[in-house]
Coordinates of C-alpha atoms in Angstrom, one line a residue:
X24 CA -29.4 -13.0 -25.3
X25 CA -32.4 -13.8 -23.1
X26 CA -32.3 -17.5 -23.6
X27 CA -28.8 -17.3 -22.1
X28 CA -30.0 -15.7 -19.2
X29 CA -32.7 -18.5 -18.6
X30 CA -30.3 -21.0 -19.0
X31 CA -27.9 -19.3 -16.5
X32 CA -30.5 -18.8 -14.1
X33 CA -31.5 -22.5 -14.2
X34 CA -27.7 -23.4 -14.0
X35 CA -27.3 -21.3 -10.8
X36 CA -30.7 -22.9 -9.4
X37 CA -29.3 -26.3 -9.8
X38 CA -25.7 -25.2 -8.3
X39 CA -27.5 -23.7 -5.5
X40 CA -29.7 -27.0 -4.8
X41 CA -26.6 -29.1 -5.1
X42 CA -24.9 -26.7 -2.4
X43 CA -27.9 -26.7 0.0
X44 CA -28.0 -30.7 0.1
X45 CA -24.4 -30.2 1.4
X46 CA -24.6 -29.1 5.2
X47 CA -22.9 -25.8 5.2
X48 CA -21.3 -23.5 8.1
X49 CA -22.0 -20.4 5.9
X50 CA -25.6 -18.8 6.6
X51 CA -27.3 -17.9 3.4
X52 CA -29.2 -14.6 4.4
X53 CA -32.2 -12.4 2.7
X54 CA -33.7 -8.9 3.1
X55 CA -36.0 -10.8 5.7
X56 CA -33.3 -12.4 7.9
X57 CA -30.2 -10.4 7.4
X58 CA -31.1 -7.5 10.1
X59 CA -32.1 -9.7 12.8
X60 CA -28.9 -12.0 12.2
X61 CA -26.3 -9.4 12.2
X62 CA -28.0 -7.9 15.6
X63 CA -27.5 -11.2 17.3
X64 CA -24.2 -12.0 16.5
X65 CA -21.2 -9.6 17.4
X66 CA -19.4 -10.1 14.8
X67 CA -20.0 -11.5 11.0
X68 CA -18.4 -11.6 8.0
X69 CA -20.8 -11.3 5.1
X70 CA -20.2 -12.1 1.3
X71 CA -22.2 -10.3 -1.1
X72 CA -22.1 -12.4 -4.4
X73 CA -23.5 -13.4 -7.9
X74 CA -23.8 -17.0 -8.7
X75 CA -22.2 -16.7 -12.3
X76 CA -19.2 -14.7 -11.0
X77 CA -16.1 -16.5 -11.4
X78 CA -13.9 -14.8 -8.3
X79 CA -17.0 -16.1 -6.2
X80 CA -16.9 -19.4 -7.3
X81 CA -13.2 -19.5 -6.7
X82 CA -14.0 -18.2 -2.9
X83 CA -16.6 -20.5 -2.1
X84 CA -14.5 -23.7 -1.0
X85 CA -12.2 -21.3 0.8
X86 CA -15.0 -19.7 2.7
X87 CA -16.5 -22.7 3.6
X88 CA -13.3 -23.9 5.2
X89 CA -12.8 -20.5 7.0
X90 CA -16.7 -20.6 8.3
X91 CA -16.1 -24.3 9.6
X92 CA -12.8 -23.5 11.5
X93 CA -14.5 -20.0 12.8
X94 CA -17.7 -21.9 14.1
X95 CA -15.8 -23.2 17.4
X96 CA -14.9 -19.4 18.1
X97 CA -18.7 -18.4 17.5
X98 CA -17.7 -15.8 14.8
X99 CA -20.2 -16.4 12.1
X100 CA -19.6 -16.1 8.1
X101 CA -23.0 -15.2 6.0
X102 CA -23.5 -15.1 2.5
X103 CA -26.1 -12.9 0.2
X104 CA -27.2 -14.0 -3.3
X105 CA -27.6 -10.4 -5.2
X106 CA -29.3 -11.9 -7.9
X107 CA -32.0 -12.8 -5.4
X108 CA -31.4 -9.8 -3.0
X109 CA -30.9 -6.5 -5.2
X110 CA -32.2 -4.1 -2.7
X111 CA -30.4 -5.2 0.1
X112 CA -27.1 -5.6 -1.8
X113 CA -27.8 -2.0 -3.3
X114 CA -28.8 -0.7 0.5
X115 CA -25.1 -2.0 1.4
X116 CA -23.2 -0.2 -1.8
X117 CA -22.2 -3.3 -3.4
X118 CA -20.6 -2.3 -6.8
X119 CA -18.9 -5.6 -7.8
X120 CA -18.7 -9.3 -6.6
X121 CA -17.6 -10.8 -4.4
X122 CA -17.7 -7.8 -1.9
X123 CA -16.8 -9.1 1.6
X124 CA -17.7 -6.8 4.9
X125 CA -17.1 -7.1 8.5
X126 CA -20.4 -6.4 10.8
X127 CA -20.2 -5.5 14.4
X128 CA -23.8 -5.0 14.5
X129 CA -25.7 -3.0 11.8
X130 CA -24.0 0.5 12.6
X131 CA -20.1 -0.7 12.6
X132 CA -19.2 -2.0 9.3
X133 CA -15.7 -2.2 7.6
X134 CA -14.8 -3.8 4.4
X135 CA -12.7 -6.9 4.3
X136 CA -9.8 -6.3 1.9
X137 CA -7.5 -9.2 2.9
X138 CA -6.5 -12.5 0.4
X139 CA -9.5 -14.7 -0.5
X140 CA -7.8 -17.7 1.3
X141 CA -9.4 -19.7 4.1
X142 CA -6.3 -19.3 6.6
X143 CA -6.4 -15.3 5.6
X144 CA -10.1 -14.8 6.4
X145 CA -9.5 -17.2 9.5
X146 CA -6.8 -15.1 10.8
X147 CA -8.3 -11.8 10.0
X148 CA -11.6 -12.6 11.8
X149 CA -9.9 -14.0 15.1
X150 CA -7.8 -10.7 15.3
X151 CA -11.3 -8.7 14.7
X152 CA -13.0 -10.9 17.6
X153 CA -10.6 -9.9 20.0
X154 CA -9.9 -6.6 21.6
X155 CA -7.2 -4.4 20.4
X156 CA -5.1 -5.7 23.1
X157 CA -5.8 -9.2 24.6
X158 CA -4.5 -9.0 28.6
X159 CA -2.7 -12.3 29.0
X160 CA -1.8 -14.3 32.0
X161 CA 0.4 -17.3 32.6
X162 CA -2.0 -19.8 31.4
X163 CA -3.1 -18.0 28.2
X164 CA -0.2 -16.9 27.0
X165 CA 1.3 -20.2 25.8
X166 CA -1.9 -20.5 23.3
X167 CA -1.7 -16.9 22.3
X168 CA 1.9 -17.0 21.1
X169 CA 0.7 -19.6 18.3
X170 CA -2.8 -18.1 17.7
X171 CA -1.2 -16.3 14.2
X172 CA 1.8 -16.6 12.3
X173 CA 2.7 -13.2 13.8
X174 CA 1.8 -12.3 17.3
X175 CA 3.0 -9.2 19.4
X176 CA 3.0 -9.3 23.1
X177 CA 4.2 -6.6 25.3
X178 CA 5.4 -6.9 29.0
X179 CA 4.7 -3.7 31.0
X180 CA 3.9 -2.9 34.5
X181 CA 0.5 -2.3 35.2
X182 CA 1.5 1.1 36.4
X183 CA 3.7 2.1 33.6
X184 CA 0.8 4.3 32.0
X185 CA 2.8 5.8 29.3
X186 CA 4.1 2.4 27.8
X187 CA 0.6 0.9 28.1
X188 CA -0.8 4.1 26.3
X189 CA 1.8 3.7 23.5
X190 CA 1.5 -0.1 22.9
X191 CA -2.4 0.2 22.8
X192 CA -2.4 2.9 20.3
X193 CA 0.0 0.9 18.1
X194 CA -2.4 -1.9 18.4
X195 CA -5.5 0.0 17.4
X196 CA -3.9 1.3 14.4
X197 CA -2.3 -2.1 13.4
X198 CA -4.9 -4.7 14.6
X199 CA -6.0 -5.8 11.1
X200 CA -2.1 -6.8 10.4
X201 CA -0.9 -8.5 13.9
X202 CA -2.4 -10.2 17.3
X203 CA -1.4 -8.0 20.0
X204 CA -1.0 -9.3 23.8
X205 CA -0.4 -7.7 26.9
X206 CA 1.2 -9.0 30.3
X207 CA 1.4 -7.1 33.5
X208 CA 2.9 -10.2 35.6
X209 CA 6.7 -9.6 35.9
X210 CA 7.2 -13.4 36.8
X211 CA 5.9 -14.1 33.5
X212 CA 8.1 -11.9 31.7
X213 CA 10.9 -13.4 33.6
X214 CA 10.0 -16.8 32.7
X215 CA 9.9 -15.3 28.9
X216 CA 13.4 -13.9 29.4
X217 CA 12.5 -10.3 29.1
X218 CA 12.3 -7.1 31.6
X219 CA 9.7 -4.5 31.7
X220 CA 8.7 -2.8 29.4
X221 CA 9.7 -5.0 26.3
X222 CA 7.9 -6.5 23.5
X223 CA 8.1 -10.1 22.0
X224 CA 7.4 -10.7 18.1
X225 CA 6.3 -14.4 18.1
X226 CA 6.3 -15.6 14.6
X227 CA 5.7 -19.3 12.7
X228 CA 8.8 -18.8 10.6
X229 CA 12.5 -18.0 10.6
X230 CA 14.0 -17.4 14.3
X231 CA 10.5 -17.6 15.8
X232 CA 10.8 -14.7 18.1
X233 CA 12.3 -11.1 18.3
X234 CA 12.7 -8.9 21.5
X235 CA 12.5 -5.2 21.4
X236 CA 13.8 -3.7 24.6
X237 CA 14.5 0.1 23.3
X238 CA 12.4 3.1 24.6
X239 CA 8.8 2.8 23.7
X240 CA 8.5 5.2 20.8
X241 CA 5.7 4.8 18.2
X242 CA 8.0 5.0 15.2
X243 CA 10.6 2.6 16.5
X244 CA 8.0 -0.1 17.5
X245 CA 6.3 0.1 14.2
X246 CA 9.3 -0.3 12.4
X247 CA 10.3 -3.2 14.7
X248 CA 7.0 -5.1 14.0
X249 CA 7.3 -4.3 10.2
X250 CA 11.1 -5.8 9.9
X251 CA 10.1 -8.7 12.3
X252 CA 7.1 -9.7 10.8
X253 CA 8.5 -9.8 7.3
X254 CA 10.1 -13.4 6.6
X255 CA 13.7 -13.3 6.2
X256 CA 13.3 -14.6 2.4
X257 CA 9.7 -14.1 1.8
X258 CA 8.0 -14.8 -1.5
X259 CA 6.6 -12.0 -4.3
X260 CA 3.6 -13.1 -5.8
X261 CA 0.5 -11.4 -6.6
X262 CA -0.6 -11.0 -2.9
X263 CA 2.8 -9.9 -1.5
X264 CA 4.2 -7.5 -4.5
X265 CA 2.4 -4.3 -3.3
X266 CA 3.9 -5.0 0.3
X267 CA 7.2 -5.2 -0.9
X268 CA 7.0 -2.2 -3.2
X269 CA 5.7 -0.2 -0.4
X270 CA 8.1 -1.3 2.0
X271 CA 10.5 1.6 1.1
X272 CA 13.7 -0.6 1.0
X273 CA 15.4 -2.3 -1.6
X274 CA 14.2 -5.8 -2.9
X275 CA 16.5 -8.6 -3.6
X276 CA 14.7 -11.1 -5.9
X277 CA 15.7 -14.6 -6.4
X278 CA 14.1 -16.2 -9.8
X279 CA 13.9 -19.8 -9.8
X280 CA 11.5 -22.3 -11.8
X281 CA 10.8 -24.8 -9.3
X282 CA 9.9 -24.8 -5.4
X283 CA 12.8 -27.3 -4.7
X284 CA 15.2 -24.8 -6.1
X285 CA 13.7 -21.8 -4.3
X286 CA 14.1 -23.7 -1.0
X287 CA 17.5 -24.5 -2.0
X288 CA 18.7 -21.3 -2.7
X289 CA 16.8 -19.7 0.1
X290 CA 18.7 -21.9 2.4
X291 CA 22.0 -20.9 0.6
X292 CA 21.2 -17.2 0.9
X293 CA 19.9 -17.1 4.5
X294 CA 23.1 -15.6 6.1
X295 CA 23.0 -12.6 3.5
X296 CA 19.5 -12.0 4.0
X297 CA 20.2 -12.1 8.0
X298 CA 22.9 -9.5 7.3
X299 CA 20.9 -7.3 5.7
X300 CA 17.7 -7.8 7.4
X301 CA 15.8 -4.3 7.6
X302 CA 18.0 -2.8 5.3
X303 CA 17.0 -5.3 1.9
X304 CA 14.4 -7.3 1.9
X305 CA 15.0 -10.9 0.2
X306 CA 12.3 -12.7 -1.7
X307 CA 12.1 -15.7 -4.2
X308 CA 9.9 -15.5 -7.2
X309 CA 8.4 -18.2 -9.2
X310 CA 10.2 -18.1 -12.5
X311 CA 7.7 -20.3 -14.4
X312 CA 4.8 -17.9 -13.3
X313 CA 6.2 -14.6 -13.4
X314 CA 9.6 -15.2 -15.5
X315 CA 8.4 -12.3 -18.0
X316 CA 9.2 -9.7 -14.6
X317 CA 13.0 -10.5 -14.9
X318 CA 12.8 -8.3 -18.0
X319 CA 11.5 -5.3 -15.8
X320 CA 14.8 -5.9 -13.9
X321 CA 17.2 -5.8 -16.8
X322 CA 17.6 -9.7 -16.5
X323 CA 17.3 -12.2 -19.4
X324 CA 13.8 -13.9 -19.3
X325 CA 15.1 -17.6 -20.3
X326 CA 17.9 -17.9 -17.9
X327 CA 17.2 -19.0 -14.5
X328 CA 17.9 -19.1 -11.7
X329 CA 18.8 -15.5 -11.7
X330 CA 19.3 -12.9 -9.2
X331 CA 18.8 -8.9 -8.8
X332 CA 18.3 -6.3 -6.3
X333 CA 15.8 -3.5 -7.0
X334 CA 15.9 -0.2 -5.5
X335 CA 12.3 -0.1 -5.5
X336 CA 11.9 4.0 -4.5
X337 CA 14.3 5.4 -7.2
X338 CA 13.4 2.1 -9.8
X339 CA 17.4 1.6 -10.0
X340 CA 18.2 -1.8 -10.9
X341 CA 20.9 -4.0 -10.2
X342 CA 21.1 -7.5 -12.0
X343 CA 23.6 -10.2 -10.9
X344 CA 25.5 -11.7 -14.1
X345 CA 23.2 -14.2 -15.3
X346 CA 26.5 -16.4 -16.3
X347 CA 27.8 -16.6 -12.8
X348 CA 26.6 -19.3 -10.4
X349 CA 24.1 -18.0 -7.5
X350 CA 26.2 -19.1 -4.3
X351 CA 26.4 -17.6 -1.2
X352 CA 29.8 -16.0 -1.5
X353 CA 29.2 -14.6 -4.7
X354 CA 25.8 -13.0 -3.3
X355 CA 27.4 -11.9 0.0
X356 CA 29.9 -10.1 -2.1
X357 CA 27.3 -8.6 -4.7
X358 CA 25.2 -7.2 -1.5
X359 CA 28.1 -5.9 0.0
X360 CA 29.4 -3.8 -2.9
X361 CA 25.8 -2.6 -3.9
X362 CA 25.4 -1.6 -0.2
X363 CA 28.8 0.6 -0.4
X364 CA 27.4 2.1 -3.5
X365 CA 30.5 0.4 -5.8
X366 CA 27.9 -1.2 -8.5
X367 CA 26.2 0.9 -11.1
X368 CA 22.6 0.7 -11.7
X369 CA 21.9 -1.4 -15.0
X370 CA 20.1 1.0 -17.3
X371 CA 18.4 -0.5 -20.3
X372 CA 19.0 2.0 -23.0
X373 CA 18.4 1.7 -27.0
X374 CA 21.6 3.4 -28.3
X375 CA 21.8 7.4 -28.7
X376 CA 20.6 8.0 -32.4
X377 CA 23.0 9.2 -34.7
X378 CA 21.2 12.5 -35.5
X379 CA 18.1 14.3 -34.5
X380 CA 16.9 15.4 -38.3
X381 CA 13.2 14.4 -37.8
X382 CA 10.6 16.6 -36.6
X383 CA 10.7 14.8 -33.2
X384 CA 13.7 14.2 -31.0
X385 CA 14.5 10.5 -30.2
X386 CA 14.8 10.2 -26.2
X387 CA 16.7 6.9 -25.1
X388 CA 18.0 6.6 -21.6
X389 CA 21.5 7.1 -22.4
X390 CA 20.4 10.8 -23.7
X391 CA 17.4 11.5 -21.5
X392 CA 18.8 13.8 -18.9
X393 CA 20.7 15.9 -21.8
X394 CA 17.3 16.6 -23.8
X395 CA 14.8 16.7 -21.1
X396 CA 16.6 18.2 -18.4
X397 CA 18.1 20.9 -20.6
X398 CA 17.2 23.9 -18.4
X399 CA 17.1 26.6 -21.2
X400 CA 14.2 24.5 -22.7
X401 CA 10.7 23.6 -22.6
X402 CA 10.7 19.9 -23.5
X403 CA 7.2 17.9 -24.2
X404 CA 7.6 14.1 -23.8
X405 CA 5.4 11.5 -25.3
X406 CA 6.2 8.0 -23.3
X407 CA 4.8 5.3 -25.8
X408 CA 5.0 1.6 -26.3
X409 CA 5.4 0.1 -29.7
X410 CA 2.2 -2.1 -29.3
X411 CA 0.0 0.8 -28.1
X412 CA -2.7 1.4 -30.7
X413 CA -3.6 5.1 -29.7
X414 CA 0.3 6.0 -29.7
X415 CA 0.3 5.2 -33.1
X416 CA -2.8 7.0 -34.0
X417 CA -0.9 10.2 -32.5
X418 CA 2.3 9.6 -34.4
X419 CA 1.5 11.5 -37.5
X420 CA -0.1 14.4 -35.5
X421 CA 2.9 14.5 -33.1
X422 CA 5.1 14.7 -35.9
X423 CA 3.3 17.8 -37.3
X424 CA 3.5 19.4 -34.0
X425 CA 7.3 18.7 -34.2
X426 CA 7.3 20.2 -37.6
X427 CA 5.6 23.4 -36.4
X428 CA 8.0 24.2 -33.8
X429 CA 11.1 23.1 -35.9
X430 CA 9.9 25.8 -38.8
X431 CA 9.1 28.5 -36.0
X432 CA 11.3 31.2 -34.6
X433 CA 11.1 29.0 -31.3
X434 CA 13.0 26.3 -32.7
X435 CA 16.0 26.4 -30.0
X436 CA 13.5 26.8 -27.0
X437 CA 10.9 24.4 -27.2
X438 CA 11.6 20.5 -28.1
X439 CA 8.9 18.0 -29.0
X440 CA 10.4 14.5 -28.1
X441 CA 9.3 10.9 -27.5
X442 CA 10.8 7.7 -25.7
X443 CA 9.8 4.2 -26.2
X444 CA 9.2 3.6 -22.5
X445 CA 9.4 -0.2 -22.9
X446 CA 12.8 -0.1 -24.3
X447 CA 14.5 2.4 -22.1
X448 CA 14.3 2.9 -18.4
X449 CA 12.9 6.4 -17.4
X450 CA 12.7 8.1 -14.0
X451 CA 9.2 9.0 -14.6
X452 CA 5.9 7.4 -13.2
X453 CA 4.1 6.3 -16.1
X454 CA 1.1 4.1 -16.0
X455 CA -0.7 3.8 -19.2
X456 CA 0.1 4.9 -22.9
X457 CA 0.7 7.3 -24.5
X458 CA 1.6 9.5 -21.2
X459 CA 2.6 13.1 -22.2
X460 CA 4.2 15.6 -20.0
X461 CA 6.0 19.0 -20.3
X462 CA 9.2 19.6 -18.8
X463 CA 9.2 23.5 -18.7
X464 CA 12.5 25.3 -18.6
X465 CA 13.8 26.4 -15.2
X466 CA 11.1 23.8 -13.6
X467 CA 12.5 20.5 -14.4
X468 CA 11.6 18.8 -11.1
X469 CA 7.8 19.8 -11.9
X470 CA 6.6 18.2 -15.0
X471 CA 2.9 18.8 -16.0
X472 CA 1.0 15.8 -17.6
X473 CA -1.1 16.7 -20.5
X474 CA -4.9 15.4 -20.2
X475 CA -6.7 17.4 -23.2
X476 CA -8.1 16.0 -26.5
X477 CA -4.9 14.7 -28.9
X478 CA -4.9 17.4 -31.5
X479 CA -2.0 19.5 -32.6
X480 CA -3.7 22.9 -31.6
X481 CA -4.4 21.6 -28.2
X482 CA -1.1 20.4 -27.7
X483 CA 0.2 23.7 -28.9
X484 CA -2.0 25.7 -26.5
X485 CA -0.8 23.5 -23.5
X486 CA 2.8 24.5 -24.1
X487 CA 2.0 28.1 -24.5
X488 CA 0.1 28.0 -21.4
X489 CA 2.4 25.8 -19.5
X490 CA 5.8 26.4 -20.9
X491 CA 8.3 29.4 -19.9
X492 CA 8.9 30.3 -23.4
X493 CA 4.9 30.9 -23.9
X494 CA 5.6 29.6 -27.4
X495 CA 2.5 30.2 -29.8
X496 CA 3.0 29.0 -33.4
X497 CA 0.5 29.0 -36.1
X498 CA -0.6 25.6 -37.4
X499 CA -3.2 24.4 -40.3
X500 CA -5.3 21.5 -39.4
X501 CA -5.0 18.9 -42.2
X502 CA -7.8 16.5 -42.3
X503 CA -6.8 15.1 -39.0
X504 CA -9.5 14.0 -36.7
X505 CA -9.8 15.2 -33.1
X506 CA -11.0 12.7 -30.5
X507 CA -11.1 13.3 -26.8
X508 CA -8.2 12.1 -24.8
X509 CA -10.4 10.9 -22.2
X510 CA -11.9 8.1 -24.1
X511 CA -8.8 6.9 -25.3
X512 CA -7.5 7.1 -22.0
X513 CA -9.9 4.2 -20.8
X514 CA -9.0 2.2 -23.9
X515 CA -5.3 2.6 -23.3
X516 CA -5.9 2.2 -19.8
X517 CA -7.5 -1.4 -21.0
X518 CA -4.7 -2.3 -22.9
X519 CA -2.3 -1.7 -20.3
X520 CA -4.1 -3.6 -17.9
X521 CA -4.5 -6.5 -20.1
X522 CA -0.5 -6.2 -20.7
X523 CA -0.4 -6.3 -16.8
X524 CA -2.6 -9.3 -16.5
X525 CA -0.4 -10.9 -19.0
X526 CA 2.4 -10.5 -16.9
X527 CA 1.3 -10.3 -13.7
X528 CA 2.9 -6.8 -12.0
X529 CA 4.5 -5.1 -15.0
X530 CA 6.2 -2.2 -14.2
X531 CA 5.4 -0.2 -17.3

């Protein structure tokens, strides 16, 4: 083990020697130089890294490129090798590599959580270097309009205090997302074709700009910014997935295997995306890299191009028939029918079992409501996956639990059930397997998640304490070993994460 460490150390030393020969615009800092450097520079981005870390290596060329671009704006990028400067890194609370932090002096420190790409780092640091709202004049406006992918400029009379305050408040809140500018000169506003008070969002894509001229209200302006800043047809990938999921409106996926095909479909479907702007987000997705995700939308994963609308909030899926050609007319009709509520969501379900004679009731999507939402019964549900090892280990105990209730006086009041959450669409949030929830009689809208040890006794106690019927059954332990759920949860989490990695964003 030690030999390997030494070899690593040597490699790292050679690597840093090689790097030192090239003139770098990134400042290498140490315990001795760090404080003085941060004090001297009004704005510094510092990367805390380890030479052996893969993510750090991937970031290095991007970080160098950003440093060179930002040099002329007098924004400094620095880096600290945590294998050499352990105390300094500990002092700054570094727990993983790379950790990026924005320093405005030593007191004001904020994490950088953006994409690790040169353009994203540059854009973010430029935003940080400016006041929340940059006051613009006729000669500074043209450059500012193209200073970033999305720029918001408010045209407001200098004495209109209320509008100025509203806009500044939004700028403070959203300064990490967009650049904000302000113009108080009526002639400049007129030249831009707007009246006081208005906001123009300038962007480097789609129609180039959008105008907000309604009443200055925080919510309306924030919605305008978010809607206008979202490309008409964007792209779903690891960096954008979370934003699309949290946008609060349905997402229409366009799956295609090549960039050419994605571009031509975007062009074809642009009028449909325009019609539903702000109501449905449209985005392409690389079917070569993320084709497995089509399965989560109840599409076949081997037939592309494909199209589906995902109602993200309620997790409802509307796949477009894969036998049909994706054309503007066909998707326009599909989107209209979807919007009018004429399309039933597609529900992935195994067939309903012919009988429920076993100790554990089998739930599928098609009988979910009938079993789980039966208001007279306490229903314990295990959400499992066929590949999950802990689910297999639990199975015999779970059968014994089911048996214990079936033989008892509570057989009509307590149901022990399970569902394969990979083969059936369930309305519950399930992030790892197995997940066990109790749906008490009379309180179906407030299920309780089980976090105890996975033993029959502990599960009986859980049902007794949380179920409406306070059902207690006697049970003799038969050589089944109890393992604490906590450690299993971690293990299981790992396998779902591995699974997640494989499929990028698998909604389990």
